[in-house]
PDB file of C-alpha atoms and ligand atoms in Angstrom:
ATOM      1  CA  MET A   1      51.040  61.448  25.745  1.00 39.00           C
ATOM      2  CA  LYS A   2      47.529  60.106  25.752  1.00 45.00           C
ATOM      3  CA  LYS A   3      47.037  56.712  24.253  1.00 46.00           C
ATOM      4  CA  ALA A   4      45.170  56.878  20.972  1.00 45.00           C
ATOM      5  CA  LEU A   5      43.394  53.616  21.487  1.00 47.00           C
ATOM      6  CA  HIS A   6      41.269  52.871  24.508  1.00 54.00           C
ATOM      7  CA  ASP A   7      41.232  49.151  24.672  1.00 68.00           C
ATOM      8  CA  CYS A   8      39.097  46.840  26.666  1.00 75.00           C
ATOM      9  CA  VAL A   9      38.549  43.128  26.844  1.00 81.00           C
ATOM     10  CA  LEU A  10      35.125  41.605  27.101  1.00 82.00           C
ATOM     11  CA  VAL A  11      34.700  38.023  28.196  1.00 83.00           C
ATOM     12  CA  ILE A  12      31.436  36.291  27.461  1.00 80.00           C
ATOM     13  CA  LYS A  13      30.753  32.987  29.157  1.00 77.00           C
ATOM     14  CA  ASP A  14      27.780  31.063  27.818  1.00 77.00           C
ATOM     15  CA  GLY A  15      24.582  32.116  29.559  1.00 75.00           C
ATOM     16  CA  LYS A  16      26.253  34.725  31.739  1.00 79.00           C
ATOM     17  CA  GLU A  17      26.566  38.504  31.753  1.00 83.00           C
ATOM     18  CA  PRO A  18      29.619  39.691  29.792  1.00 84.00           C
ATOM     19  CA  GLN A  19      32.523  40.718  31.989  1.00 87.00           C
ATOM     20  CA  ARG A  20      34.389  43.839  31.005  1.00 87.00           C
ATOM     21  CA  PHE A  21      38.090  44.241  31.700  1.00 89.00           C
ATOM     22  CA  ASP A  22      39.991  47.418  31.045  1.00 87.00           C
ATOM     23  CA  ARG A  23      43.329  48.786  32.131  1.00 86.00           C
ATOM     24  CA  GLU A  24      42.179  49.192  35.719  1.00 87.00           C
ATOM     25  CA  SER A  25      41.244  45.509  35.816  1.00 90.00           C
ATOM     26  CA  VAL A  26      44.928  44.638  35.962  1.00 92.00           C
ATOM     27  CA  ASP A  27      44.331  44.722  39.726  1.00 93.00           C
ATOM     28  CA  PHE A  28      41.979  41.764  39.332  1.00 92.00           C
ATOM     29  CA  LEU A  29      44.854  39.740  37.889  1.00 94.00           C
ATOM     30  CA  ILE A  30      47.368  40.899  40.467  1.00 96.00           C
ATOM     31  CA  ASP A  31      44.988  40.377  43.391  1.00 95.00           C
ATOM     32  CA  GLY A  32      44.268  36.862  42.138  1.00 95.00           C
ATOM     33  CA  ALA A  33      47.957  35.960  42.010  1.00 96.00           C
ATOM     34  CA  ASN A  34      48.615  37.544  45.412  1.00 97.00           C
ATOM     35  CA  CYS A  35      45.687  35.641  46.848  1.00 95.00           C
ATOM     36  CA  TYR A  36      47.412  32.372  45.958  1.00 96.00           C
ATOM     37  CA  LEU A  37      50.673  33.670  47.374  1.00 94.00           C
ATOM     38  CA  GLU A  38      48.946  34.327  50.713  1.00 94.00           C
ATOM     39  CA  ASP A  39      46.526  31.430  51.045  1.00 93.00           C
ATOM     40  CA  GLY A  40      47.966  28.746  48.758  1.00 93.00           C
ATOM     41  CA  GLU A  41      45.561  25.835  48.380  1.00 93.00           C
ATOM     42  CA  ASN A  42      43.585  27.014  51.440  1.00 93.00           C
ATOM     43  CA  GLY A  43      41.898  29.958  49.731  1.00 86.00           C
ATOM     44  CA  PRO A  44      38.185  29.975  48.856  1.00 84.00           C
ATOM     45  CA  LYS A  45      37.493  26.800  46.868  1.00 83.00           C
ATOM     46  CA  SER A  46      35.787  28.601  43.990  1.00 82.00           C
ATOM     47  CA  LYS A  47      38.851  30.759  43.466  1.00 89.00           C
ATOM     48  CA  VAL A  48      41.877  28.534  44.109  1.00 93.00           C
ATOM     49  CA  ALA A  49      42.212  27.174  40.571  1.00 93.00           C
ATOM     50  CA  LEU A  50      41.987  30.628  39.004  1.00 93.00           C
ATOM     51  CA  SER A  51      44.382  32.306  41.430  1.00 95.00           C
ATOM     52  CA  LYS A  52      46.847  29.424  41.144  1.00 96.00           C
ATOM     53  CA  SER A  53      46.924  29.750  37.345  1.00 95.00           C
ATOM     54  CA  LEU A  54      47.338  33.520  37.618  1.00 95.00           C
ATOM     55  CA  TYR A  55      50.130  33.097  40.144  1.00 96.00           C
ATOM     56  CA  ASN A  56      52.044  30.650  37.927  1.00 96.00           C
ATOM     57  CA  LEU A  57      51.731  32.882  34.868  1.00 95.00           C
ATOM     58  CA  MET A  58      52.755  36.051  36.716  1.00 96.00           C
ATOM     59  CA  ASN A  59      55.632  34.309  38.453  1.00 96.00           C
ATOM     60  CA  GLU A  60      57.060  33.047  35.169  1.00 95.00           C
ATOM     61  CA  TYR A  61      56.493  36.351  33.353  1.00 95.00           C
ATOM     62  CA  GLU A  62      58.000  38.456  36.129  1.00 94.00           C
ATOM     63  CA  LYS A  63      61.089  36.226  36.327  1.00 94.00           C
ATOM     64  CA  ASN A  64      61.822  35.483  32.694  1.00 94.00           C
ATOM     65  CA  GLY A  65      59.561  37.690  30.560  1.00 91.00           C
ATOM     66  CA  PRO A  66      57.587  36.362  27.573  1.00 90.00           C
ATOM     67  CA  THR A  67      59.735  33.326  26.783  1.00 93.00           C
ATOM     68  CA  ASN A  68      58.875  30.978  23.909  1.00 93.00           C
ATOM     69  CA  GLN A  69      57.967  28.359  26.468  1.00 93.00           C
ATOM     70  CA  LEU A  70      55.430  30.673  28.132  1.00 93.00           C
ATOM     71  CA  ILE A  71      53.951  31.665  24.778  1.00 92.00           C
ATOM     72  CA  ASP A  72      53.629  27.993  23.739  1.00 92.00           C
ATOM     73  CA  GLU A  73      51.909  27.223  27.021  1.00 91.00           C
ATOM     74  CA  LEU A  74      49.475  30.123  26.562  1.00 92.00           C
ATOM     75  CA  ASN A  75      48.727  29.142  22.970  1.00 91.00           C
ATOM     76  CA  LYS A  76      47.907  25.613  24.040  1.00 90.00           C
ATOM     77  CA  PHE A  77      45.325  26.903  26.525  1.00 88.00           C
ATOM     78  CA  LEU A  78      43.961  29.571  24.210  1.00 89.00           C
ATOM     79  CA  GLU A  79      43.247  27.251  21.324  1.00 88.00           C
ATOM     80  CA  PRO A  80      39.606  26.610  22.296  1.00 84.00           C
ATOM     81  CA  VAL A  81      38.884  30.323  22.861  1.00 86.00           C
ATOM     82  CA  ARG A  82      37.072  32.032  20.042  1.00 85.00           C
ATOM     83  CA  HIS A  83      37.551  35.746  19.972  1.00 80.00           C
ATOM     84  CA  GLN A  84      36.784  38.770  17.896  1.00 85.00           C
ATOM     85  CA  CYS A  85      37.999  42.329  17.846  1.00 84.00           C
ATOM     86  CA  PHE A  86      35.412  45.089  17.510  1.00 84.00           C
ATOM     87  CA  ILE A  87      36.400  48.561  16.479  1.00 85.00           C
ATOM     88  CA  GLY A  88      33.975  51.357  17.284  1.00 83.00           C
ATOM     89  CA  ARG A  89      33.814  55.049  17.871  1.00 84.00           C
ATOM     90  CA  LYS A  90      33.040  56.951  21.049  1.00 79.00           C
ATOM     91  CA  ASP A  91      33.377  60.711  21.497  1.00 84.00           C
ATOM     92  CA  LYS A  92      35.467  60.962  18.326  1.00 85.00           C
ATOM     93  CA  LYS A  93      37.849  58.324  19.645  1.00 83.00           C
ATOM     94  CA  ILE A  94      38.423  54.921  18.189  1.00 82.00           C
ATOM     95  CA  ILE A  95      37.773  52.159  20.657  1.00 80.00           C
ATOM     96  CA  THR A  96      38.840  48.581  20.209  1.00 80.00           C
ATOM     97  CA  THR A  97      37.180  45.839  22.171  1.00 81.00           C
ATOM     98  CA  TYR A  98      38.374  42.278  22.232  1.00 82.00           C
ATOM     99  CA  VAL A  99      35.573  39.845  22.822  1.00 86.00           C
ATOM    100  CA  ALA A 100      36.281  36.308  23.914  1.00 88.00           C
ATOM    101  CA  HIS A 101      33.671  33.586  24.002  1.00 87.00           C
ATOM    102  CA  LEU A 102      34.234  31.041  26.729  1.00 84.00           C
ATOM    103  CA  LYS A 103      32.174  28.028  27.600  1.00 80.00           C
ATOM    104  CA  HIS A 104      30.112  28.176  30.755  1.00 74.00           C
ATOM    105  CA  ARG A 105      32.137  26.567  33.547  1.00 76.00           C
ATOM    106  CA  SER A 106      35.199  26.509  31.355  1.00 79.00           C
ATOM    107  CA  ASP A 107      38.559  25.598  32.831  1.00 85.00           C
ATOM    108  CA  PRO A 108      39.659  28.503  35.088  1.00 89.00           C
ATOM    109  CA  GLY A 109      43.122  28.047  33.563  1.00 90.00           C
ATOM    110  CA  ILE A 110      41.727  29.084  30.175  1.00 90.00           C
ATOM    111  CA  PHE A 111      40.129  32.203  31.657  1.00 89.00           C
ATOM    112  CA  ALA A 112      43.403  33.065  33.445  1.00 92.00           C
ATOM    113  CA  CYS A 113      45.475  32.521  30.284  1.00 92.00           C
ATOM    114  CA  TYR A 114      43.112  34.605  28.184  1.00 90.00           C
ATOM    115  CA  LEU A 115      43.097  37.561  30.572  1.00 90.00           C
ATOM    116  CA  PHE A 116      46.801  37.326  31.188  1.00 93.00           C
ATOM    117  CA  SER A 117      47.817  37.152  27.539  1.00 91.00           C
ATOM    118  CA  SER A 118      45.423  39.955  26.521  1.00 88.00           C
ATOM    119  CA  MET A 119      46.632  42.247  29.251  1.00 90.00           C
ATOM    120  CA  ALA A 120      50.297  41.417  28.680  1.00 91.00           C
ATOM    121  CA  SER A 121      50.050  42.008  24.934  1.00 86.00           C
ATOM    122  CA  LEU A 122      48.163  45.290  25.431  1.00 85.00           C
ATOM    123  CA  GLY A 123      51.105  46.428  27.554  1.00 88.00           C
ATOM    124  CA  TRP A 124      49.060  46.603  30.751  1.00 90.00           C
ATOM    125  CA  LEU A 125      51.539  44.499  32.695  1.00 92.00           C
ATOM    126  CA  GLU A 126      54.472  46.785  32.046  1.00 91.00           C
ATOM    127  CA  GLY A 127      56.276  47.483  35.306  1.00 92.00           C
ATOM    128  CA  LEU A 128      55.137  44.223  36.898  1.00 95.00           C
ATOM    129  CA  LYS A 129      57.414  43.404  39.818  1.00 95.00           C
ATOM    130  CA  ARG A 130      57.548  41.683  43.154  1.00 96.00           C
ATOM    131  CA  CYS A 131      57.924  43.244  46.560  1.00 96.00           C
ATOM    132  CA  LYS A 132      61.538  43.027  47.739  1.00 94.00           C
ATOM    133  CA  SER A 133      60.437  42.360  51.307  1.00 92.00           C
ATOM    134  CA  SER A 134      61.259  38.694  51.836  1.00 88.00           C
ATOM    135  CA  ASP A 135      58.154  38.007  53.887  1.00 89.00           C
ATOM    136  CA  CYS A 136      55.806  39.703  51.406  1.00 94.00           C
ATOM    137  CA  GLN A 137      56.901  39.090  47.765  1.00 95.00           C
ATOM    138  CA  LYS A 138      53.527  40.329  46.481  1.00 97.00           C
ATOM    139  CA  PHE A 139      53.124  41.267  42.836  1.00 97.00           C
ATOM    140  CA  PHE A 140      52.528  44.918  42.026  1.00 97.00           C
ATOM    141  CA  ILE A 141      52.968  47.415  39.234  1.00 95.00           C
ATOM    142  CA  GLY A 142      55.382  50.190  39.986  1.00 92.00           C
ATOM    143  CA  ARG A 143      58.060  52.471  38.625  1.00 90.00           C
ATOM    144  CA  SER A 144      61.557  51.096  38.112  1.00 88.00           C
ATOM    145  CA  ASN A 145      62.911  52.643  41.333  1.00 91.00           C
ATOM    146  CA  VAL A 146      60.147  51.294  43.575  1.00 94.00           C
ATOM    147  CA  LYS A 147      61.152  48.196  45.547  1.00 94.00           C
ATOM    148  CA  TRP A 148      58.211  47.552  47.836  1.00 95.00           C
ATOM    149  CA  CYS A 149      54.514  46.999  47.232  1.00 96.00           C
ATOM    150  CA  SER A 150      53.445  49.364  50.007  1.00 95.00           C
ATOM    151  CA  LYS A 151      54.721  51.966  52.454  1.00 94.00           C
ATOM    152  CA  THR A 152      54.328  49.408  55.235  1.00 94.00           C
ATOM    153  CA  CYS A 153      56.669  46.942  53.506  1.00 95.00           C
ATOM    154  CA  GLY A 154      59.132  49.744  52.743  1.00 93.00           C
ATOM    155  CA  SER A 155      59.427  50.973  56.310  1.00 92.00           C
ATOM    156  CA  ARG A 156      59.479  47.425  57.715  1.00 89.00           C
ATOM    157  CA  SER A 157      62.406  46.546  55.421  1.00 85.00           C
ATOM    158  CA  ARG A 158      64.278  49.735  56.345  1.00 86.00           C
ATOM    159  CA  VAL A 159      63.901  48.981  60.054  1.00 88.00           C
ATOM    160  CA  LYS A 160      65.114  45.427  59.481  1.00 85.00           C
ATOM    161  CA  LYS A 161      68.152  46.691  57.586  1.00 84.00           C
ATOM    162  CA  MET A 162      68.971  49.189  60.328  1.00 86.00           C
ATOM    163  CA  ARG A 163      68.723  46.519  63.027  1.00 87.00           C
ATOM    164  CA  LYS A 164      71.022  44.245  61.038  1.00 84.00           C
ATOM    165  CA  LYS A 165      73.549  47.066  60.649  1.00 83.00           C
ATOM    166  CA  LYS A 166      73.431  47.790  64.377  1.00 83.00           C
ATOM    167  CA  SER A 167      73.901  44.164  65.337  1.00 82.00           C
ATOM    168  CA  LEU A 168      76.998  43.997  63.143  1.00 76.00           C
ATOM    169  CA  GLN A 169      78.596  47.018  64.786  1.00 73.00           C
TER     170      GLN A 169
HETATM  171 ZN1   ZN B 201      55.161  44.030  50.177  1.00 72.71          ZN
END
């Protein structure tokens, strides 16, 4: 079934072009978290703080779901964010747009929390999981029966398993 509401999130930072995030932008969140997983504190300086916050949020959410503790943490960060919801019409469809106003050079943690909580509450993070390959562990969105983030990780893990089996024989 098609979704009746086409939602998008618009983030306006003072003095900057608005940034639009829709369902496809979930990749932005996932890439950010995976970036921290790969590079840790050695990633590009301008991005480390944001990807670290995204990683921590995703890690907690993937492990334990939306616990009260996570929600409290998000609320604390989101307190300074002013946002509005606009409802409009496009091609006979109702469109809702959430607009957040952030300060220029605001804490990257606030930006991460805002995007994360919007996307999670819009259901865009459903199916969030981590790659079962022990040397990958990347975040991805996949169906319940999918274990690996990519074909490469899948075949690598199968080969590893086979080798282990053989060595035990
Ligand atoms: Zn993987």
